[in-house]
Coordinates of C-alpha atoms in Angstrom, one line a residue:
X1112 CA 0.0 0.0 0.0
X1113 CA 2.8 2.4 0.8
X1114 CA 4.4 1.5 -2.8
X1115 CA 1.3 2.3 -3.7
X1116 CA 0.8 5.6 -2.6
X1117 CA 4.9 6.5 -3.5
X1118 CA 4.2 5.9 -7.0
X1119 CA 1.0 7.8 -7.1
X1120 CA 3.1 11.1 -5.5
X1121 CA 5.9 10.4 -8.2
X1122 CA 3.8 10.6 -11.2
X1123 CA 1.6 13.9 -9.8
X1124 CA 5.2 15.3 -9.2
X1125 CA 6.3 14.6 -13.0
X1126 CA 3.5 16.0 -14.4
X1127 CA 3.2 19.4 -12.5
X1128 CA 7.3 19.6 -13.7
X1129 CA 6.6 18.7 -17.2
X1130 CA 3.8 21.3 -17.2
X1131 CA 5.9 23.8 -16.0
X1132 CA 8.3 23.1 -18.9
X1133 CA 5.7 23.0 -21.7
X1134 CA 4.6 26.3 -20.4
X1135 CA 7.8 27.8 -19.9
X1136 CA 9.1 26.3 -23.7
X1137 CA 5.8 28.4 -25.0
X1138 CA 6.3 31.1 -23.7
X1139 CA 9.7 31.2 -24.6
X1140 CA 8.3 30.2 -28.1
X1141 CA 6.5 33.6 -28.4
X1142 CA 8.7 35.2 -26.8
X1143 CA 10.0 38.4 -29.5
X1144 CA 6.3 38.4 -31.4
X1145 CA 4.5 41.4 -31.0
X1146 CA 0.9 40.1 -30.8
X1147 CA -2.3 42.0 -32.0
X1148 CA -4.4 43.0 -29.3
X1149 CA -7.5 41.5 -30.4
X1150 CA -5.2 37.6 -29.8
X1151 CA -3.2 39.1 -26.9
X1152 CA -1.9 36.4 -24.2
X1153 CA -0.9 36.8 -20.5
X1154 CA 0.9 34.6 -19.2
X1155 CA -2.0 32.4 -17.6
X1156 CA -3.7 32.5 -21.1
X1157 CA -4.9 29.1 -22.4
X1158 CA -2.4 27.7 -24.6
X1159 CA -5.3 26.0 -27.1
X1160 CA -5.9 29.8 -28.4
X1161 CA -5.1 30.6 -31.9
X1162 CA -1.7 31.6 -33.1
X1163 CA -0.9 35.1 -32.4
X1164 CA -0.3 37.3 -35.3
X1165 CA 2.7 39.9 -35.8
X1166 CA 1.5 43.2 -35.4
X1167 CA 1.1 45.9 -38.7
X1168 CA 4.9 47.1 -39.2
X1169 CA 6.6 47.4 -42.3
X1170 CA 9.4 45.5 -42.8
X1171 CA 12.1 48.3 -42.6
X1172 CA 11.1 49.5 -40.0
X1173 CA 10.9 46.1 -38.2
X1174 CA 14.4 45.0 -39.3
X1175 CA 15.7 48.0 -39.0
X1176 CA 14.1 49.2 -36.2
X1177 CA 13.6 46.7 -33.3
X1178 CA 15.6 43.9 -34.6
X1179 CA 18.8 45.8 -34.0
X1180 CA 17.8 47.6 -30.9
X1181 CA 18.9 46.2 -27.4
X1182 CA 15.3 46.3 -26.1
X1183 CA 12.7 43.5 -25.4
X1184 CA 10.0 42.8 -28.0
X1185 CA 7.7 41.0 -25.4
X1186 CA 4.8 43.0 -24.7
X1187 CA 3.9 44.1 -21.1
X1188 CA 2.0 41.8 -18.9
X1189 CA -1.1 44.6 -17.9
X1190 CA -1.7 46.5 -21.3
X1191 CA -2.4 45.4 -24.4
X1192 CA 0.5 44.9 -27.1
X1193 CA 1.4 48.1 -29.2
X1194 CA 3.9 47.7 -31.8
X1195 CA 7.2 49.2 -30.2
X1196 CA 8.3 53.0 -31.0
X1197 CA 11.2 52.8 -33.1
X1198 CA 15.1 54.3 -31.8
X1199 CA 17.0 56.0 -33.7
X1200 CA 19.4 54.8 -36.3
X1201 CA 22.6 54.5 -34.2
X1202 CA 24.7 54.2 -37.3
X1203 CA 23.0 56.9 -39.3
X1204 CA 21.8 59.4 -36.9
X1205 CA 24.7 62.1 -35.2
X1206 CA 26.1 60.6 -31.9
X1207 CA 23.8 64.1 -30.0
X1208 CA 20.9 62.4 -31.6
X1209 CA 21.2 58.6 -30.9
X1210 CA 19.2 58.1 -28.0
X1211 CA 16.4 60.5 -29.0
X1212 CA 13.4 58.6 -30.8
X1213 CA 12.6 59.6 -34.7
X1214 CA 9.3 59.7 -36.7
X1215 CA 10.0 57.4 -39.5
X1216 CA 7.6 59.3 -41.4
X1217 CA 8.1 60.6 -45.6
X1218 CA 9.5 64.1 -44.1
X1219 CA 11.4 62.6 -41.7
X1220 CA 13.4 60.0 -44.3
X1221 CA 14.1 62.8 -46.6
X1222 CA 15.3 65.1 -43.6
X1223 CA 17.6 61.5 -42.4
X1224 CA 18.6 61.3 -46.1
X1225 CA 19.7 64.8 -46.9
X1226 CA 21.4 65.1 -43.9
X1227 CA 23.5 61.6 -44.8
X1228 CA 24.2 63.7 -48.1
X1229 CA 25.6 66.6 -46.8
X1230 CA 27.8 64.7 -44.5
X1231 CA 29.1 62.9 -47.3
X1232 CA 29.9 65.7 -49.3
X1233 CA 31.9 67.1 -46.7
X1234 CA 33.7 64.0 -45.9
X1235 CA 34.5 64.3 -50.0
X1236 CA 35.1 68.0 -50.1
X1237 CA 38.1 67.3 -47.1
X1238 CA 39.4 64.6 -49.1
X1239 CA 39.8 66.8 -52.1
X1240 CA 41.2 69.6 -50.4
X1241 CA 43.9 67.6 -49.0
X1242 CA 44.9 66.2 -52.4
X1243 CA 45.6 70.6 -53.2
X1244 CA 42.2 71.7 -54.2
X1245 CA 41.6 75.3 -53.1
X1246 CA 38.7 77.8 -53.7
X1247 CA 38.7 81.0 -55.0
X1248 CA 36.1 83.6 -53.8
X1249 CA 35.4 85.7 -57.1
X1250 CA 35.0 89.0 -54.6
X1251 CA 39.0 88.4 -54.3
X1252 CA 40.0 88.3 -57.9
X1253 CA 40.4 91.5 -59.6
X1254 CA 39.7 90.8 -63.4
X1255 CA 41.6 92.6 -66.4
X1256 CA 40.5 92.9 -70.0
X1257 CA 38.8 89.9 -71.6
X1258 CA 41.6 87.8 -73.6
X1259 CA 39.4 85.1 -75.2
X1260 CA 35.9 83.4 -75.8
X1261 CA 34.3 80.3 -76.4
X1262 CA 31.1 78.3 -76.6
X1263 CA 30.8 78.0 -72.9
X1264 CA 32.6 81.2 -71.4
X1265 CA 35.4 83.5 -71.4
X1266 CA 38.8 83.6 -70.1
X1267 CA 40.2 86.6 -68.6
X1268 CA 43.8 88.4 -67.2
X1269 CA 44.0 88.5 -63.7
X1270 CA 45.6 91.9 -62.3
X1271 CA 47.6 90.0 -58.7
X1272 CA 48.4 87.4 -60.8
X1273 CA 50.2 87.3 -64.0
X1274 CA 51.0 83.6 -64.2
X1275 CA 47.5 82.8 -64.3
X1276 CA 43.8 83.8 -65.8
X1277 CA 40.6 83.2 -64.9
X1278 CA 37.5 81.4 -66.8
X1279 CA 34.3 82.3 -66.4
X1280 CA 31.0 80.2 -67.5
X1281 CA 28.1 81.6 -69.3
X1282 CA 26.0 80.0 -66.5
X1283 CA 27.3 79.1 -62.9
X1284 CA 27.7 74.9 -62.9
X1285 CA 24.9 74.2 -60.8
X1286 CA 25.2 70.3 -61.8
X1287 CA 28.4 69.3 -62.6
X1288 CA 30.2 70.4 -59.5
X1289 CA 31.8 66.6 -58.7
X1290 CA 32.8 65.6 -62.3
X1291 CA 34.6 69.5 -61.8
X1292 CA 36.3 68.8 -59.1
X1293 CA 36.6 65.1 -60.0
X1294 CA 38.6 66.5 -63.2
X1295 CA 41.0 68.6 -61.2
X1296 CA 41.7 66.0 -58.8
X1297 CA 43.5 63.8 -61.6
X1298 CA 45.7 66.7 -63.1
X1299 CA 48.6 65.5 -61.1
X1300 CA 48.3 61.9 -62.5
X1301 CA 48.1 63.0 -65.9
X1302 CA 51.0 65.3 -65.5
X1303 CA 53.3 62.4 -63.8
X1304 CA 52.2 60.6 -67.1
X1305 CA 53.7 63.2 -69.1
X1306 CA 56.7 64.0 -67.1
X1307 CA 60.0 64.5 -69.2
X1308 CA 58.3 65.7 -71.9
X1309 CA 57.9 69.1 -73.1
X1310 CA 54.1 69.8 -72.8
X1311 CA 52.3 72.2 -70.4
X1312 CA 48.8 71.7 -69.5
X1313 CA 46.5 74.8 -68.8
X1314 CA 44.7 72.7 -67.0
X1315 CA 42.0 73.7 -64.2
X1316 CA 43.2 74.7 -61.4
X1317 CA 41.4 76.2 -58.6
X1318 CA 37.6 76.3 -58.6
X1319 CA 36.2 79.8 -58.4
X1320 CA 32.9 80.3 -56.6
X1321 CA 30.2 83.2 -55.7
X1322 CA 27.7 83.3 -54.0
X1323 CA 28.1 79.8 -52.8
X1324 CA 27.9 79.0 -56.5
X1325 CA 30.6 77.6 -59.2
X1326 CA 31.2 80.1 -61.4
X1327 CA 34.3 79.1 -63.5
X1328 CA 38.2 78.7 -62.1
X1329 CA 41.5 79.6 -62.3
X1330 CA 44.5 78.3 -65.2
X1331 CA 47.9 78.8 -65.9
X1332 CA 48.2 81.5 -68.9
X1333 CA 49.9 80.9 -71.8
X1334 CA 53.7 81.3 -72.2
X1335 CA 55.1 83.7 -74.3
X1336 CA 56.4 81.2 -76.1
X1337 CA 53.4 80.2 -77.8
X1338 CA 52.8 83.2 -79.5
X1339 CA 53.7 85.1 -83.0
X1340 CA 53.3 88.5 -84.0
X1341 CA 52.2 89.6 -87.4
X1342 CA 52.4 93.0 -88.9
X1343 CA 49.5 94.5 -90.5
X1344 CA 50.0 98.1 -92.5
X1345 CA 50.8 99.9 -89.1
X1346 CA 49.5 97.6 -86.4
X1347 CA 51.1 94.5 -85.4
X1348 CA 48.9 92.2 -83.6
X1349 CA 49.5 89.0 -81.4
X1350 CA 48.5 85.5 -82.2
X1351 CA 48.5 82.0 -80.6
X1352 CA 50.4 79.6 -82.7
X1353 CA 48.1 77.1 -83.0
X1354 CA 48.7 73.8 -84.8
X1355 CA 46.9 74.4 -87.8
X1356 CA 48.9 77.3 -88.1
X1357 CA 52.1 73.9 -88.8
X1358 CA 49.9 73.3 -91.8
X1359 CA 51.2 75.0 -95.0
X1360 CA 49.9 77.8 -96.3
X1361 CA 47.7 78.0 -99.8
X1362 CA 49.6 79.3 -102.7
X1363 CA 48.7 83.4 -102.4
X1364 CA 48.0 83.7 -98.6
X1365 CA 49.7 85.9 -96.1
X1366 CA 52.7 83.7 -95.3
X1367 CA 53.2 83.4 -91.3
X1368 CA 56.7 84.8 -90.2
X1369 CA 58.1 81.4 -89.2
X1370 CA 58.3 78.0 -90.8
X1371 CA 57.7 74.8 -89.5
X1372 CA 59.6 71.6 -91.5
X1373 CA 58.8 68.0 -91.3
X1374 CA 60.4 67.3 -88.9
X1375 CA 58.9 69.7 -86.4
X1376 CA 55.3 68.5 -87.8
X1377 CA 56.5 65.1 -86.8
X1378 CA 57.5 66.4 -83.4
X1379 CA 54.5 68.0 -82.6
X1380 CA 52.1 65.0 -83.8
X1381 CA 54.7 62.8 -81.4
X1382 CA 53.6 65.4 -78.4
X1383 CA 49.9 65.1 -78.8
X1384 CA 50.2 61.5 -78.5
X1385 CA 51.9 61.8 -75.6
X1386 CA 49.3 64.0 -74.1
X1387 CA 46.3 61.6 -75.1
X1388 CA 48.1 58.6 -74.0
X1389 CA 48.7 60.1 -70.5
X1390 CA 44.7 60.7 -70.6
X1391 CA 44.0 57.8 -71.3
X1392 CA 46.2 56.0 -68.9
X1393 CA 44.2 57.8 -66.4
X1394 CA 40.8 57.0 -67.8
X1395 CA 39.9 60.7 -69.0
X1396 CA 38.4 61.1 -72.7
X1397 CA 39.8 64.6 -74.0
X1398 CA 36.8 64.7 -76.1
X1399 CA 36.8 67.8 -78.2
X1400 CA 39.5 67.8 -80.8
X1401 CA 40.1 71.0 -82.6
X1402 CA 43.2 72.5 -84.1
X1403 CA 42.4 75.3 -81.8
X1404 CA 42.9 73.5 -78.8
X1405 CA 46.8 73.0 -79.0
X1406 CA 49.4 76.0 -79.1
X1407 CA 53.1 75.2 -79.8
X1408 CA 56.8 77.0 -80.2
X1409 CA 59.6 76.2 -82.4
X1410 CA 62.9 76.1 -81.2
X1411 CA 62.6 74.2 -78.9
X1412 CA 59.3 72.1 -80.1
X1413 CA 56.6 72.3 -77.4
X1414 CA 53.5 71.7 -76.7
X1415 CA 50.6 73.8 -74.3
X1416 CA 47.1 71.8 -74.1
X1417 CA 44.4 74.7 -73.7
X1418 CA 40.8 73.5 -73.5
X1419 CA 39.3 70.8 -71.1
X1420 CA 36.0 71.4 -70.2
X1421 CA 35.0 68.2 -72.9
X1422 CA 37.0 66.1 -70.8
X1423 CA 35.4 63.6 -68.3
X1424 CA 36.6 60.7 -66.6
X1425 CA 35.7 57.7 -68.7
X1426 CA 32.5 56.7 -67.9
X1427 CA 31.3 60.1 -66.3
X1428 CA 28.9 63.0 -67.8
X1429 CA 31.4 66.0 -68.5
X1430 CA 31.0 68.7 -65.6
X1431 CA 29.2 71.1 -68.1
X1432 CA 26.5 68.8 -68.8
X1433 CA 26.2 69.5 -72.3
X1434 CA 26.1 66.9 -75.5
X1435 CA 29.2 65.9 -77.0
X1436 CA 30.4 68.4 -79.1
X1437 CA 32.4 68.1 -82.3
X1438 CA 34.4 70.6 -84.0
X1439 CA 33.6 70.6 -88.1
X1440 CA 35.4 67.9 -89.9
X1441 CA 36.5 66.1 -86.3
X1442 CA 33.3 64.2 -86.4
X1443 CA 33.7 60.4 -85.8
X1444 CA 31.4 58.4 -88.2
X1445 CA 31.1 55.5 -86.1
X1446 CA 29.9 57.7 -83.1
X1447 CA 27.4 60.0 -84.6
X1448 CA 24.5 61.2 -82.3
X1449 CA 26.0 59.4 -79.7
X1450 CA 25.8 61.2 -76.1
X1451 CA 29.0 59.4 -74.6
X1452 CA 32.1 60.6 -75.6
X1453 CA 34.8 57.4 -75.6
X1454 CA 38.5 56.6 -75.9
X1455 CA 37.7 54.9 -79.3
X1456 CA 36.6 58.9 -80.8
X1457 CA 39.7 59.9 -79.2
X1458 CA 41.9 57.4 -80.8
X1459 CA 40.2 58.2 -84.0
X1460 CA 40.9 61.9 -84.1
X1461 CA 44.0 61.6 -83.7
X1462 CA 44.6 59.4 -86.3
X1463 CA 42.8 61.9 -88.5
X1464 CA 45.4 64.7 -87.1
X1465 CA 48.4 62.4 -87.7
X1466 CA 47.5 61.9 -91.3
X1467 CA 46.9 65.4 -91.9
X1468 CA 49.8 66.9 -90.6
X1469 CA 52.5 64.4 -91.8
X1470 CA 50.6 63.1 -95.0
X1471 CA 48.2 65.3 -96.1
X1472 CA 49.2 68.3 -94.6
X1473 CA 45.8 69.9 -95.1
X1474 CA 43.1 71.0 -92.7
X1475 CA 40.3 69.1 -93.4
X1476 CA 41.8 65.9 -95.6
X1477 CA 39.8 63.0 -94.6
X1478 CA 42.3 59.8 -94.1
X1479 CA 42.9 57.8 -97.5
X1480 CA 44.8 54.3 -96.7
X1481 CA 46.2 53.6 -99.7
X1482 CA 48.0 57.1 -99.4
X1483 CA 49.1 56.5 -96.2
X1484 CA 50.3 52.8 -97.6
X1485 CA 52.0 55.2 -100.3
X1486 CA 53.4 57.9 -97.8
X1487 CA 54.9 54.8 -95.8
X1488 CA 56.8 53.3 -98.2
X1489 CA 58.0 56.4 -99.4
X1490 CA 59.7 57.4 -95.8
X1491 CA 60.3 53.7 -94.5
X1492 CA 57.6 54.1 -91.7
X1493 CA 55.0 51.0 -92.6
X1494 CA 54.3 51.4 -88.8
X1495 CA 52.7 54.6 -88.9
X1496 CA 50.8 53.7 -92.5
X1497 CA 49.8 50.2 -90.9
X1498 CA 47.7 52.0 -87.6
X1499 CA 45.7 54.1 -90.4
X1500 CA 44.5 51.3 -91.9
X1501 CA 43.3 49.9 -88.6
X1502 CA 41.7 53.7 -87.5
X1503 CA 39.2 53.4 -90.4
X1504 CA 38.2 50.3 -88.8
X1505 CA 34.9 49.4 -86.9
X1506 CA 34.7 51.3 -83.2
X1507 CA 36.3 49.4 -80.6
X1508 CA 38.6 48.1 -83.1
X1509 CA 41.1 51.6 -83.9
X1510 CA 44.7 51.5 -82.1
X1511 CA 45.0 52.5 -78.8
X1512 CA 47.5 55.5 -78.6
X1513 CA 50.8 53.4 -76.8
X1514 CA 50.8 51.9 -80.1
X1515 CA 51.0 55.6 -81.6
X1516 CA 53.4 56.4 -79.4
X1517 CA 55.6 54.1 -80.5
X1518 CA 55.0 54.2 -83.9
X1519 CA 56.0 57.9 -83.7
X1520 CA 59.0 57.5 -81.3
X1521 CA 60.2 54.7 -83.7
X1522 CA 60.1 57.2 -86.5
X1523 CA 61.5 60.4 -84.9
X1524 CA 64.7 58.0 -84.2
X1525 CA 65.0 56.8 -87.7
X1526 CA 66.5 60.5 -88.9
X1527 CA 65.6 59.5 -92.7
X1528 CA 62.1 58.8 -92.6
X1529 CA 61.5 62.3 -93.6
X1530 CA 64.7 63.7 -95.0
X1531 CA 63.5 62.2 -98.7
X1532 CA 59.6 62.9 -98.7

């Protein structure tokens, strides 16, 4: 009888401590669901009730707000359950902000985002500045007279500063600012790629604002170097030498008061290459080709790069945010209407330049392979006649300008290439 009644006591004991554990393994179960108030549960509630339900929050804010918080998602044990109020961001939000709650309402995500923005662009505007990028208030620079313009602005003396000028846009750069700034970031790469050769870059230099808006920036100005004078009746007047001014002159016109020989033409065509190549190697597209763009002295031969504002990063809009532009009879067939500009129009040009001052030596001749084949044999350089041929190819197919390079530097060694052509 006493058996009995021990074996009676053991099982009651078992069961009230399995009980306890399947109510404790539900509630643990549950535990982190934020229930609906119309299937809340205490903890005495029956356990046959239906499944609670997750309460209405959208999934950002549930991921992002509770799921990463430190705080309990079990609802209280004498009010109904309420979907939790969200903390703030911790990584987002500034550290005086952290513990404060935020309305995750429409307003309130485009305050959170512009404000990620902005610190952004000041993390990026302390990065460029430490790689030399400085700003120019235009109240500080005290303009002279106007010394050129373009499409897109004018360039003007600077009265503190003789060694440099100023260029103004049409329209302050309301858009383009990073491509800008992108654009002067890489002038010391290019210039490292051109080292040891003798080409200067009027390349942008320091950004020049008003108002709190981009207005145009500061270059080096020309040497003197690059410059002729002609004499007309009485006046004599000052002129860049630009490159078509290495083309020959028509039968009849106003010769210029210098001459430039093949072998200087070959110099020059040598330089540009040089110039592309080291934008390239840098993944900037010079875009706009023009004989405009490119001044150069004699004695010694050099070189001085003038316009950039086509150039872009490859890949990038340009910081104007214009269409490509094209100068007449630098178009690139395999690229018309197009409104990315590309290494492979670059490439292209300048094998149209190439011909034209070394076989054409016209203006606007358009590249004719069997001359080139012809112009080849004649002076012994099949190399240079051999990269035409591939130019007039399909796009993506045209040599890239390491080739030209040292094609040309193959040629300028050979001191007889030209001597009988």
């Amino acid at each position: 009888m006493v058996l009995v009644v021990a074996i009676v006591a053991a099982a009651v004991v078992l069961l009230v401590v399995v009980g306890g554990l399947v109510r404790r393994h539900r509630r643990w179960r549950n535990k982190g669901m934020v229930l609906a108030p119309e299937v809340q549960t205490r903890d005495y509630a029956l356990v046959d009730q239906a499944e609670p339900r997750y309460a209405e929050v959208s999934h950002d804010d549930w991921w992002e707000g509770d799921f990463c918080s430190e705080r309990s998602l079990e609802p209280p044990r004498s009010e109904p359950a309420r979907a939790p109020e969200h903390p703030a961001r911790n990584w987002e939000a500034p550290p005086s902000e952290r513990s404060e709650p935020v309305d995750l309402t429409k307003s309130a995500a485009k305050e959170l985002a512009r404000q990620r923005r902005q610190r952004a662009e000041e993390r990026r505007r302390k990065l460029l500045l430490r790689g030399g990028i400085q700003y120019e208030d235009d109240a500080n620079l005290e303009r002279e007279q106007q010394l050129g313009a373009g499409g897109q602005g004018a360039v003007y003396g600077l009265v503190d500063n003789t060694g440099q000028v100023a260029k103004y846009w049409d329209m302050p750069l309301t858009r383009g600012a990073r491509e800008f700034e992108e654009l002067v970031h890489r002038r010391a790469d290019v210039e490292a790629a051109i080292s040891g050769h003798p080409i200067h870059l009027c390349w942008p230099e320091n950004p020049v604002r008003r108002d709190g808006e981009l207005v145009g920036y500061t270059m080096p100005r020309i040497g003197g170097q690059f410059y002729f004078e002609m004499q007309f009746g009485s006046v004599t007047k000052k002129h860049a030498r630009e490159l078509q001014h290495a083309i020959p002159r028509k039968q009849g016109a106003m010769p210029f008061p210098f001459e430039v020989d093949d072998r200087q033409r070959l110099d020059l065509v040598y330089l540009v290459a040089v110039f592309l190549h080291g934008m390239h190697k840098n993944d900037i597209v010079y875009g706009d080709f023009s004989w405009m763009n490119f001044t150069f002295s004699l004695d010694p031969v050099e070189l001085c790069v003038l316009d950039l504002d086509s150039s872009r990063v490859q890949g990038s809009l340009p910081f104007t945010r214009s269409l490509p532009l094209d100068s007449p009879n630098w178009e690139d067939p395999q690229w018309q209407g197009s409104v990315v500009v590309r290494m492979d129009s670059d490439r292209y040009k300048f094998a149209i330049f190439a011909y034209r001052m070394l076989v054409a030596k016209s203006l606007d001749a358009e590249i004719d392979p069997e001359r080139a084949e012809e112009w080849g044999h004649d002076t012994g350089s099949t190399m240079l006649s051999g990269l035409w041929s591939r130019a007039m190819g399909a796009a993506g197919t045209r040599p890239p300008l390491l080739q030209w390079v040292a094609a040309l530097e193959q040629a300028r060694r050979d001191t007889s290439v030209l001597e009988s052509y």
